[in-house]
XYZ file of C-alpha atoms in Angstrom:
751
model
C 122.797 55.354 27.672
C 119.318 56.156 26.408
C 118.975 56.274 22.700
C 116.219 57.523 21.027
C 114.389 56.047 18.456
C 112.924 58.530 15.142
C 110.313 57.622 13.340
C 110.366 58.325 9.705
C 106.308 57.407 8.558
C 103.319 59.380 10.681
C 100.227 59.184 8.448
C 96.928 57.223 8.947
C 94.507 55.165 6.655
C 93.498 56.773 3.355
C 90.691 57.674 1.866
C 90.218 55.058 -0.538
C 91.140 52.933 2.293
C 88.058 53.925 4.370
C 85.698 54.107 1.148
C 86.669 50.615 0.292
C 86.431 49.027 4.033
C 83.115 50.878 4.359
C 81.466 49.458 0.896
C 82.683 45.871 2.029
C 80.829 46.481 5.532
C 77.780 47.632 3.743
C 77.873 45.051 1.681
C 77.574 42.983 4.642
C 75.121 44.081 6.697
C 72.840 44.434 3.208
C 73.391 40.926 2.714
C 72.491 40.488 6.442
C 69.441 42.310 6.378
C 68.297 40.564 3.010
C 68.878 37.108 4.284
C 66.927 38.623 7.609
C 63.515 39.755 5.502
C 63.521 36.884 3.748
C 63.160 35.121 6.512
C 61.018 36.851 8.238
C 58.346 37.071 5.789
C 58.533 33.661 4.831
C 58.218 33.191 8.364
C 55.160 35.784 8.983
C 53.482 34.351 6.085
C 53.383 30.787 7.225
C 52.683 32.191 10.420
C 49.629 33.673 9.406
C 48.759 31.211 6.808
C 48.896 27.889 9.565
C 46.852 30.808 12.214
C 44.110 31.121 9.180
C 43.962 27.644 8.629
C 43.426 26.785 12.123
C 40.786 29.667 12.346
C 38.929 28.303 9.320
C 38.866 24.761 10.377
C 36.781 25.539 13.675
C 35.178 28.146 12.167
C 33.525 25.590 9.846
C 33.151 23.068 11.939
C 30.817 25.690 14.167
C 29.402 26.250 10.855
C 28.821 22.813 9.990
C 27.216 21.714 12.977
C 24.636 24.762 13.043
C 23.481 23.694 9.633
C 23.644 19.994 10.528
C 21.332 20.397 13.396
C 19.094 22.679 11.625
C 16.529 22.188 9.214
C 16.176 23.847 5.720
C 12.373 24.561 6.546
C 13.132 27.057 8.350
C 16.269 27.904 7.013
C 16.776 32.387 5.326
C 19.365 33.380 3.009
C 20.805 36.779 2.671
C 20.311 38.446 0.292
C 16.694 36.910 -0.450
C 16.182 36.025 -3.497
C 19.739 35.137 -4.784
C 21.565 31.848 -4.952
C 24.475 32.318 -3.379
C 24.171 33.613 0.209
C 26.633 35.891 2.238
C 24.779 35.450 5.436
C 22.246 32.681 6.297
C 19.088 32.504 9.062
C 19.747 28.689 10.813
C 16.988 27.318 13.157
C 18.143 25.608 16.461
C 16.931 24.145 19.406
C 17.862 23.925 23.065
C 18.911 20.616 24.551
C 17.954 19.561 28.183
C 19.351 17.603 31.046
C 19.442 14.505 28.828
C 20.996 15.763 25.420
C 17.012 15.491 23.821
C 15.354 18.266 22.149
C 12.104 19.441 23.216
C 9.276 18.591 21.272
C 5.779 20.449 20.352
C 3.391 18.617 18.361
C 5.479 16.101 17.813
C 8.268 18.653 16.325
C 11.609 19.869 17.379
C 10.907 23.022 19.049
C 13.104 25.196 17.674
C 13.945 27.990 19.828
C 16.477 29.792 18.709
C 18.115 31.473 15.583
C 21.931 31.189 14.660
C 22.679 33.919 12.037
C 26.464 33.678 10.167
C 26.939 36.581 8.472
C 29.373 39.250 7.461
C 30.673 42.592 8.555
C 32.690 45.390 7.678
C 34.524 46.527 10.731
C 35.602 50.434 9.585
C 36.957 50.875 13.298
C 39.388 47.868 12.511
C 39.603 47.809 8.951
C 39.296 44.216 9.073
C 35.833 42.244 7.285
C 34.906 39.778 9.716
C 32.656 37.068 10.028
C 30.429 36.990 12.805
C 27.445 34.639 14.672
C 25.034 35.956 16.310
C 22.244 33.996 18.372
C 18.961 34.720 19.156
C 17.449 33.106 22.144
C 13.640 32.342 22.884
C 13.341 33.401 19.198
C 9.871 31.016 18.733
C 7.507 33.455 20.716
C 8.750 36.608 18.560
C 9.618 35.660 15.340
C 6.465 33.684 14.044
C 7.124 34.068 9.515
C 9.069 33.576 7.057
C 8.893 37.533 6.675
C 9.812 38.212 10.106
C 12.779 36.301 9.734
C 13.924 37.372 7.212
C 13.796 41.076 8.469
C 15.336 40.195 11.575
C 18.528 38.784 9.043
C 18.417 41.771 6.895
C 18.914 43.626 10.360
C 21.873 42.151 11.659
C 23.433 41.728 8.407
C 23.519 45.463 7.813
C 23.990 46.331 11.315
C 27.047 43.828 12.315
C 25.044 42.619 15.239
C 21.168 42.382 16.785
C 21.100 46.098 18.039
C 18.206 46.988 15.731
C 16.689 43.736 15.081
C 13.759 41.954 16.150
C 14.218 40.023 19.755
C 17.269 42.092 19.895
C 17.285 41.141 23.859
C 17.705 37.934 23.598
C 20.808 38.467 20.976
C 24.798 37.741 21.541
C 27.183 38.670 19.092
C 30.426 37.352 18.405
C 33.252 37.431 16.331
C 34.349 33.965 14.840
C 37.886 34.677 13.683
C 39.035 37.249 16.013
C 42.274 39.274 16.201
C 44.492 40.136 18.838
C 45.716 43.521 19.951
C 49.463 42.213 18.168
C 47.858 41.627 15.091
C 48.394 44.485 12.895
C 47.842 43.596 9.246
C 44.147 43.800 7.888
C 42.041 40.865 7.683
C 39.450 40.085 5.087
C 36.866 37.336 5.887
C 34.731 36.070 3.115
C 31.684 33.652 3.496
C 29.447 32.422 0.748
C 26.447 29.787 0.820
C 25.438 27.833 -2.007
C 22.771 25.095 -2.686
C 23.503 21.957 -4.502
C 21.847 20.810 -7.323
C 21.459 16.859 -7.917
C 19.097 13.750 -9.994
C 18.515 10.105 -8.827
C 19.508 7.059 -10.572
C 16.525 5.034 -10.599
C 18.587 1.866 -11.600
C 18.796 -1.413 -9.673
C 18.594 -4.882 -10.867
C 15.627 -5.851 -8.722
C 12.476 -3.399 -8.340
C 12.590 -1.660 -4.733
C 11.176 1.013 -2.961
C 13.424 4.291 -2.137
C 12.565 7.400 0.208
C 14.672 10.080 -1.447
C 14.952 13.856 -0.787
C 15.015 15.660 -4.240
C 16.374 18.819 -2.227
C 15.177 22.120 -1.390
C 13.516 25.312 -2.643
C 12.056 27.920 -1.687
C 8.371 27.984 -2.684
C 5.117 30.401 -2.520
C 2.117 29.713 -1.767
C -0.405 28.486 -4.492
C -0.002 26.353 -7.708
C 3.604 25.432 -8.915
C 4.393 23.043 -11.613
C 6.768 20.245 -10.489
C 8.919 18.518 -13.464
C 10.465 15.035 -13.346
C 13.328 14.948 -16.307
C 15.015 12.151 -17.394
C 18.902 13.158 -17.827
C 20.381 9.722 -18.434
C 20.570 6.091 -17.895
C 23.255 3.919 -15.697
C 25.498 1.751 -17.776
C 23.890 -1.208 -16.670
C 19.871 0.286 -17.244
C 17.908 -1.114 -20.075
C 15.849 2.052 -20.331
C 14.875 5.594 -19.295
C 11.598 4.881 -17.042
C 10.803 5.984 -13.548
C 8.449 5.343 -11.096
C 7.257 7.333 -8.320
C 5.038 5.898 -5.541
C 4.492 9.471 -3.095
C 5.621 12.851 -3.343
C 5.922 15.064 -0.419
C 6.492 18.696 0.571
C 7.767 19.181 3.967
C 7.330 21.211 5.977
C 3.898 19.805 6.113
C 4.809 16.460 4.256
C 1.273 15.712 3.136
C 2.157 11.929 1.317
C 0.335 12.413 -1.884
C -0.692 9.620 -4.485
C 0.853 10.731 -8.097
C -1.354 7.685 -9.582
C -4.645 9.521 -8.905
C -3.838 12.046 -10.682
C -4.343 10.195 -14.160
C -7.735 8.639 -12.158
C -9.513 12.107 -11.173
C -9.441 15.445 -13.109
C -10.874 17.415 -10.265
C -8.461 17.753 -8.018
C -6.410 20.750 -6.935
C -3.304 18.639 -7.891
C -3.355 17.557 -11.852
C -0.891 16.302 -14.534
C 0.044 19.142 -16.371
C 2.094 18.618 -19.300
C 4.577 15.394 -20.676
C 6.388 14.638 -23.165
C 3.925 12.047 -24.956
C 5.188 8.614 -22.944
C 2.864 6.759 -21.819
C 1.454 6.631 -17.718
C 1.484 3.092 -16.561
C -0.476 2.405 -12.411
C 1.440 -0.798 -11.413
C -0.315 -2.846 -8.931
C -2.214 -3.451 -6.927
C 0.408 -4.786 -4.637
C 0.746 -3.669 -0.800
C 4.856 -3.007 -1.387
C 2.790 0.269 -3.004
C 1.406 3.210 -0.884
C -1.922 2.984 -1.889
C -1.647 -0.235 -3.585
C -0.171 1.555 -7.205
C 2.702 3.473 -7.959
C 2.806 5.783 -11.261
C 5.395 4.791 -13.541
C 6.037 6.886 -16.913
C 7.500 5.135 -19.733
C 10.150 7.520 -20.509
C 11.678 6.962 -23.722
C 14.989 8.353 -23.611
C 16.450 11.662 -22.401
C 14.913 14.647 -22.854
C 11.297 12.460 -21.636
C 9.276 14.376 -18.693
C 6.278 14.384 -16.869
C 4.830 17.435 -14.965
C 2.463 17.450 -12.437
C 1.224 21.470 -10.780
C 1.300 20.496 -7.238
C -0.561 23.006 -4.718
C 1.892 24.469 -1.942
C -0.181 23.304 0.754
C -2.238 20.213 1.215
C -3.914 17.760 3.492
C -4.722 14.823 1.331
C -6.201 11.602 2.471
C -5.934 8.741 0.052
C -4.781 5.695 2.841
C -6.408 6.868 5.831
C -3.576 6.025 7.807
C -4.170 5.897 11.543
C -8.081 7.109 10.554
C -10.683 6.604 13.561
C -13.215 4.072 11.676
C -16.835 3.043 12.980
C -18.670 0.477 10.313
C -16.044 1.621 7.710
C -14.005 -0.346 5.760
C -10.593 -0.007 3.975
C -11.350 -1.673 1.124
C -10.364 -1.638 -2.976
C -7.774 -1.738 -5.053
C -7.630 1.988 -4.970
C -8.192 2.029 -1.448
C -11.012 3.764 -0.782
C -13.293 4.649 2.409
C -16.253 2.441 1.862
C -19.820 1.554 4.298
C -19.361 -2.727 4.601
C -21.732 -4.248 2.424
C -24.285 -7.331 3.964
C -21.386 -9.816 2.814
C -18.219 -7.272 4.306
C -20.030 -5.674 7.765
C -22.895 -8.161 9.215
C -21.481 -8.426 12.682
C -22.343 -11.533 15.170
C -24.349 -9.596 18.103
C -25.917 -12.731 19.921
C -25.163 -16.503 19.874
C -26.531 -19.292 21.811
C -23.385 -20.240 23.367
C -23.425 -17.313 25.712
C -26.517 -16.858 27.386
C -25.664 -21.319 27.392
C -22.067 -21.440 28.237
C -22.646 -24.598 26.330
C -21.686 -25.196 22.695
C -23.832 -26.903 20.343
C -25.120 -30.604 20.604
C -27.110 -33.056 18.868
C -30.428 -33.468 20.731
C -32.001 -36.953 20.992
C -33.821 -36.680 23.845
C -37.401 -37.009 22.159
C -38.839 -34.619 19.708
C -39.475 -31.235 18.916
C -41.896 -31.155 16.575
C -44.582 -29.072 16.497
C -43.363 -26.786 19.231
C -43.749 -23.130 18.985
C -40.681 -21.853 21.008
C -39.725 -18.054 22.478
C -35.950 -17.160 23.367
C -35.325 -14.219 25.172
C -32.395 -12.045 23.764
C -31.204 -10.614 27.211
C -29.300 -7.364 26.518
C -26.604 -8.843 28.550
C -26.299 -10.731 25.833
C -26.471 -8.356 22.602
C -23.100 -6.925 21.888
C -24.043 -4.106 19.269
C -27.081 -2.914 17.255
C -27.856 -2.372 13.684
C -30.572 -1.540 11.061
C -31.442 -4.819 9.672
C -30.911 -8.239 11.283
C -30.951 -11.802 10.277
C -30.804 -14.768 12.234
C -29.244 -18.445 11.397
C -31.077 -22.092 12.385
C -28.595 -25.137 12.971
C -30.067 -28.249 12.387
C -29.194 -31.912 13.737
C -25.906 -33.445 12.334
C -26.884 -36.104 10.659
C -30.837 -35.279 10.287
C -32.895 -32.852 8.566
C -35.050 -29.823 10.121
C -38.141 -27.608 9.042
C -38.022 -23.926 11.010
C -41.142 -21.438 10.168
C -43.143 -18.493 11.342
C -40.455 -16.500 12.804
C -41.134 -14.088 14.697
C -39.135 -11.618 16.666
C -40.626 -8.477 19.134
C -39.911 -5.997 21.585
C -39.892 -7.722 24.823
C -42.189 -6.172 28.170
C -39.372 -4.519 30.380
C -42.204 -4.858 33.241
C -40.485 -7.575 34.949
C -43.611 -8.448 37.160
C -45.719 -9.679 33.684
C -45.095 -12.747 32.631
C -41.534 -13.900 30.638
C -43.408 -14.719 27.378
C -45.439 -11.533 26.706
C -44.189 -8.742 24.104
C -44.587 -5.468 24.935
C -46.864 -3.875 22.373
C -50.211 -5.244 22.309
C -51.775 -4.302 18.928
C -55.878 -4.837 19.891
C -54.821 -2.588 22.932
C -56.060 1.763 22.097
C -52.948 3.103 21.632
C -50.448 0.865 21.442
C -50.477 -0.712 17.659
C -47.790 1.733 15.950
C -45.545 0.866 18.322
C -45.964 -2.721 18.024
C -46.087 -2.474 14.703
C -42.380 -0.793 14.745
C -41.011 -3.588 17.006
C -42.327 -6.586 15.751
C -41.595 -8.196 12.400
C -41.873 -11.571 10.236
C -38.870 -12.851 8.812
C -38.849 -15.165 6.079
C -36.625 -17.505 3.866
C -35.182 -17.660 0.374
C -35.968 -21.125 -0.583
C -32.667 -23.071 -2.022
C -34.213 -24.489 -5.091
C -36.834 -22.271 -6.224
C -35.365 -18.847 -4.980
C -38.896 -18.439 -3.934
C -39.493 -16.138 -0.688
C -41.224 -18.668 2.324
C -42.207 -18.340 5.561
C -40.218 -21.459 6.473
C -37.270 -23.529 5.479
C -35.796 -27.245 5.399
C -32.388 -28.030 6.382
C -31.089 -30.710 5.384
C -27.486 -32.458 5.359
C -28.850 -35.093 3.274
C -30.006 -33.121 0.499
C -29.274 -34.116 -3.176
C -29.653 -30.304 -3.610
C -28.690 -28.225 -1.053
C -27.156 -30.206 1.697
C -26.915 -28.105 4.453
C -26.536 -27.916 8.260
C -27.660 -24.390 8.722
C -29.689 -21.975 7.353
C -30.195 -17.685 7.657
C -33.348 -15.951 7.427
C -32.995 -13.393 5.065
C -32.404 -10.092 6.135
C -35.307 -7.578 7.392
C -35.073 -3.819 8.546
C -35.377 -3.644 11.818
C -33.404 -2.352 14.534
C -32.254 -3.748 17.090
C -31.048 -1.791 20.510
C -28.400 -3.666 22.946
C -29.573 -1.799 25.574
C -33.031 -3.227 25.595
C -34.749 -6.957 25.591
C -36.483 -8.927 22.928
C -38.665 -12.234 22.322
C -38.086 -14.576 19.216
C -40.506 -17.062 18.431
C -40.276 -19.618 15.846
C -41.865 -22.920 15.038
C -40.692 -26.576 14.748
C -42.512 -27.529 12.308
C -40.734 -30.901 11.374
C -37.766 -32.598 13.389
C -37.298 -36.311 12.871
C -37.212 -36.642 16.183
C -33.835 -34.526 16.381
C -32.338 -30.998 16.967
C -29.372 -29.448 17.515
C -29.005 -27.589 21.150
C -26.976 -25.739 23.959
C -27.363 -27.107 26.973
C -27.151 -24.725 29.585
C -25.341 -25.804 32.294
C -26.230 -22.242 34.428
C -29.821 -23.633 34.884
C -30.621 -19.973 34.060
C -34.424 -19.835 31.719
C -33.726 -19.167 28.076
C -36.405 -20.952 26.124
C -40.412 -21.337 26.835
C -41.948 -24.156 24.651
C -45.337 -24.648 23.992
C -47.367 -26.983 21.897
C -48.292 -25.959 18.976
C -50.014 -27.930 16.377
C -52.178 -25.020 14.972
C -49.537 -22.885 15.169
C -51.899 -20.394 17.126
C -49.571 -19.573 18.811
C -46.916 -18.214 16.714
C -50.070 -16.133 15.207
C -50.168 -12.452 15.274
C -53.218 -12.636 13.538
C -54.848 -13.200 17.071
C -52.763 -11.359 19.083
C -55.090 -13.227 22.678
C -52.474 -16.264 22.073
C -49.507 -14.624 20.329
C -49.457 -11.643 22.412
C -49.087 -13.286 25.560
C -48.900 -17.536 26.490
C -51.404 -18.853 28.941
C -48.840 -19.932 31.617
C -50.151 -23.349 32.266
C -49.704 -24.489 28.699
C -45.853 -23.362 28.102
C -42.446 -25.032 29.966
C -39.863 -23.013 30.888
C -36.578 -24.625 29.844
C -32.847 -23.766 30.193
C -31.723 -24.770 26.950
C -31.983 -23.555 23.382
C -32.562 -25.488 20.508
C -31.876 -25.048 17.032
C -31.495 -21.306 16.887
C -27.911 -20.524 16.503
C -27.414 -16.785 16.260
C -28.493 -12.847 14.896
C -26.353 -10.838 12.963
C -27.002 -7.360 12.790
C -26.108 -5.312 9.840
C -25.746 -0.997 10.306
C -26.601 1.413 7.842
C -24.586 4.622 8.928
C -20.756 4.677 9.144
C -17.755 6.842 9.806
C -14.405 7.872 9.140
C -12.226 10.178 11.127
C -9.109 11.303 9.994
C -5.727 11.065 12.111
C -5.224 14.762 13.519
C -3.160 16.660 11.268
C 0.093 18.963 11.492
C -0.020 21.809 8.973
C 3.241 23.079 10.821
C 1.742 26.739 9.924
C 0.861 29.337 13.165
C -1.979 30.968 11.455
C -2.888 28.737 8.379
C -6.136 30.211 5.966
C -7.697 27.280 4.923
C -9.642 27.319 1.386
C -11.582 24.141 0.129
C -12.576 20.909 0.702
C -13.070 18.406 -1.607
C -13.220 14.663 -2.496
C -13.707 11.427 -4.389
C -16.954 9.635 -4.008
C -18.964 7.001 -5.042
C -23.239 7.888 -3.814
C -25.793 5.353 -5.433
C -29.205 6.472 -4.904
C -30.779 6.376 -1.353
C -26.900 7.134 0.337
C -25.243 9.809 1.257
C -21.742 10.937 2.160
C -21.164 13.898 4.261
C -17.695 15.602 5.257
C -17.343 17.465 8.477
C -14.241 19.745 9.161
C -12.782 21.072 12.396
C -9.440 23.358 13.652
C -7.719 23.234 16.467
C -4.360 24.945 17.935
C -4.495 21.619 20.674
C -2.728 18.675 19.076
C -4.860 16.567 20.550
C -8.312 18.686 19.082
C -9.422 18.745 23.071
C -10.605 22.470 22.519
C -11.938 21.306 18.641
C -15.376 22.058 17.787
C -17.351 18.598 18.954
C -19.059 16.625 16.066
C -22.570 16.959 16.741
C -22.391 20.831 16.371
C -20.705 20.959 12.998
C -22.569 21.295 9.506
C -21.349 18.884 6.775
C -20.754 19.223 3.123
C -22.807 16.784 1.236
C -21.665 18.320 -2.154
C -17.716 19.796 -3.467
C -15.596 21.606 -3.224
C -16.478 23.769 -0.541
C -15.045 26.921 1.347
C -13.643 26.454 4.145
C -13.988 30.112 5.011
C -16.072 29.816 8.320
C -13.025 27.836 9.919
C -10.250 29.645 12.112
C -6.655 29.181 11.988
C -6.043 26.250 14.007
C -2.423 24.835 13.551
C -3.718 21.796 13.666
C -6.901 19.843 10.926
C -9.361 17.176 11.091
C -12.012 15.996 9.009
C -14.985 13.140 9.566
C -16.834 11.625 6.837
C -20.204 10.025 7.273
C -21.516 7.434 5.277
C -25.299 6.339 4.521
C -27.457 3.904 3.221
C -31.828 4.810 3.079
C -32.474 1.301 3.737
C -35.994 0.335 2.271
C -37.948 -2.210 0.702
C -38.284 -3.821 -2.987
C -39.236 -7.357 -4.620
C -36.466 -8.915 -5.812
C -37.690 -9.881 -9.144
C -39.290 -5.889 -9.861
C -37.118 -3.778 -8.479
C -38.885 -1.138 -9.703
C -41.026 -1.620 -6.026
C -39.504 0.588 -3.524
C -41.949 1.136 0.018
C -39.914 2.684 3.252
C -40.316 0.857 6.115
C -43.070 2.479 7.761
C -44.886 1.339 4.996
C -43.954 -1.807 5.285
C -44.203 -2.219 8.769
C -48.074 -1.002 8.278
C -48.972 -3.973 5.926
C -47.673 -2.963 2.507
C -45.517 -5.824 2.758
C -45.855 -7.639 -0.783
C -45.093 -7.294 -4.353
C -47.737 -5.583 -6.110
C -47.435 -7.323 -9.063
C -46.177 -10.826 -7.939
C -47.457 -10.848 -4.207
C -44.378 -12.065 -3.045
C -43.190 -11.081 0.216
C -40.517 -7.939 0.286
C -36.996 -7.873 0.877
C -34.623 -5.125 1.879
C -33.204 -3.078 -1.627
C -29.496 -3.947 -0.311
C -30.346 -7.457 -0.284
C -30.811 -7.918 -3.995
C -28.708 -5.208 -5.529
C -24.748 -4.984 -6.108
C -23.044 -1.377 -5.463
C -25.213 -0.047 -2.662
C -22.815 1.379 -0.270
C -21.124 4.917 -0.719
C -17.411 5.461 -0.239
C -15.354 8.289 -0.020
C -11.465 8.800 -1.086
C -8.716 11.780 -1.375
C -10.294 14.082 0.402
C -8.057 17.364 0.073
C -8.391 20.347 2.363
C -6.209 23.323 1.166
C -4.209 26.162 2.642
C -1.942 28.589 1.588
C 1.375 27.274 2.391
C 4.067 29.957 4.118
C 6.518 31.653 1.356
C 9.396 29.295 3.144
C 12.615 26.750 2.018
C 10.560 23.211 1.611
C 12.372 20.193 1.176
C 10.746 18.180 -1.642
C 10.464 14.034 -1.055
C 9.690 10.971 -2.855
C 9.503 7.432 -2.533
C 10.559 6.687 -5.969
C 10.763 3.113 -7.707
C 14.357 1.156 -9.204
C 13.913 -1.414 -11.134
C 16.252 -2.825 -14.285
C 14.980 -0.631 -17.102
C 14.660 3.168 -14.887
C 17.040 6.037 -15.842
C 18.390 9.011 -14.304
C 15.549 11.714 -13.430
C 16.005 14.832 -11.801
C 13.246 17.718 -10.842
C 12.925 21.175 -11.070
C 9.951 23.318 -9.731
C 9.204 26.234 -11.821
C 12.234 25.780 -14.096
C 14.266 26.197 -10.635
C 16.689 22.994 -10.030
C 16.718 22.001 -6.388
C 19.321 22.231 -4.217
C 20.287 19.445 -1.284
C 22.547 20.784 1.042
C 24.754 23.869 0.925
C 28.016 23.879 0.072
C 29.880 26.344 2.111
C 33.334 28.580 1.283
C 34.958 30.247 3.809
C 38.247 31.841 3.156
C 40.789 34.575 4.993
C 43.184 36.500 3.500
C 45.941 39.102 4.952
C 48.316 41.156 3.156
C 52.087 41.002 4.343
C 54.894 43.670 3.088
C 52.306 44.391 0.032
C 52.057 40.624 -0.187
C 48.416 38.606 0.151
C 47.941 35.660 1.539
C 44.460 33.704 1.388
C 43.308 29.867 2.504
C 40.034 28.982 1.380
C 38.008 26.051 3.112
C 35.094 24.397 1.010
C 33.027 22.048 2.642
C 29.240 20.314 1.839
C 26.655 19.955 4.753
C 22.925 19.447 4.787
C 20.213 20.027 7.103
C 19.700 16.795 8.929
C 15.882 17.268 10.357
C 13.844 19.518 7.616
C 10.747 18.831 8.029
C 11.113 18.218 12.133
């Protein structure tokens, strides 16, 4: 039998129960969502920060490398004239297949420009860091103004679409956003220069090459103020020393010490705190043999120069080509050498004889007149003054006299002893006088001018084995041949000689007890010796050498690179010493050819003999060069009466003795001092371009030197750039930012 069960409670959950359950559920969901939101927000923030840090590191490395390989000389910032930039244009160069840069005129060929800049992208709402690269930019951008215009256009438009050389430009976003990244990103990018000073302390004296940094300079004069800001704890003073100063890009090394010596240069010492200036030297350790020391007394001491942007100045004549000019003097100037400095041996007896000097004791040569042929193959140079040397026997005396030199007849068919011109022949007197001269001696005991001299190694007062004739104004030409006539008046049976082993004839000897064959008064015997009376000889007796001196010289400067495409040359000036009867002439030329092949020939350029002079006639070639000619106009005087002044023409026609004492005349330069001109500090100025210039110096360090800084026109210099990069994003109302700051220096500045 089946039984039925009766349920007595048919009700469900009550409303209160449902509300409790729902509340618990909402609470649990809220807890879960809060945990999820917390985890999501922090996870996203960390992802963003990680991504931004990585992106900033990658971007900073690109910027760092591009600045390091660039040159501050061709760097421009945006906005122009500011001290903090939000855009920068860097020069760059293309590497060849071997990884080297192409050079032009010895410098890097900067054929590209790289611009880093910010751009507010309105289509995405992001503030972006962009990089725009221009190739072949050197053929379009030729000056700072165009470079700044190109930079401004890129910054304003975000790309190169409206800039110069747009066809050769590519722009990229350095920290790009993907399509899945929906948050807005702001990139900030700034560049500022780093100020610096220099610690001059060293326990030992030394010279250091220091870059004081970079600054934008306009053409013309600027005030360079060196100030003492402190000292090293180990230094005993505040002094500082400057050896050279340079302004790149052209980078001519300027000698500060010359501003304390010359007041007519375009650069000057402008002002100081009143401490003493000392020139330290001379010493080859320092450029130009000296450096300038400023004896600063403490912090705040200063020395200000006014320096011109830009100049080429040659104070040390580096790599200059010299022709009969010497770099001399404590202050290193280029000088025409005087007789003691510039005598050149152009003929020696051992050349035509191929023998060294010996003692000749094979019989007496006394009362012999001798003619030696100076063959053009043995004459090595030419000049305007000349003198001869005679050598005695090693232990015996020798008396030489009646010494004459003449031009040899160039007709090989005539007698070898014949001189070219005969004063007794009509029409030949003037040529004879020009090419004929008697050489005298100075008596070592009395100082008198004599026609003969005795060389005695045993003389009690003046023992000697050699004797020089006095200098004479006589032009020797290495393409011609000459006849030297002299007489052995006394020889103690022995003379020096050069024994010719080649057997070629060098001398002709004739008995001449009455001196008739060495006396031009009788041309019939002097001009050509009778062939039956003389003996040809392969040897050379007593006559050792010919020395010449040139009355003119020159110095041609190195080819200087102004680093400008079209420099406008202003003036040329120089320092000089120009005694009476001398001249200094300066010529200047320019070219766009680094080897000056296309430059005007020096012979076609008119020189300047006064200073300063305008160079407005010059073209605008990038390369520059000067040539200085130094000349002494020689004449005759009396060693005891220097007011006597006889031209060489008058001397050769018979006015050859002093009108006061009747003594034979001598070249003025042989009896006076400081008769040769010199030149120094040749300076050519031209307006520098308005651009960033690197200022460097060779400075001196010592144990009593201080710390110095350099300001130009009241502005501190900057060395390198401080670069700041930051990236920021907002997530769920929270702003997250990351920043990288680094310093970098353009290592190829001035190259």
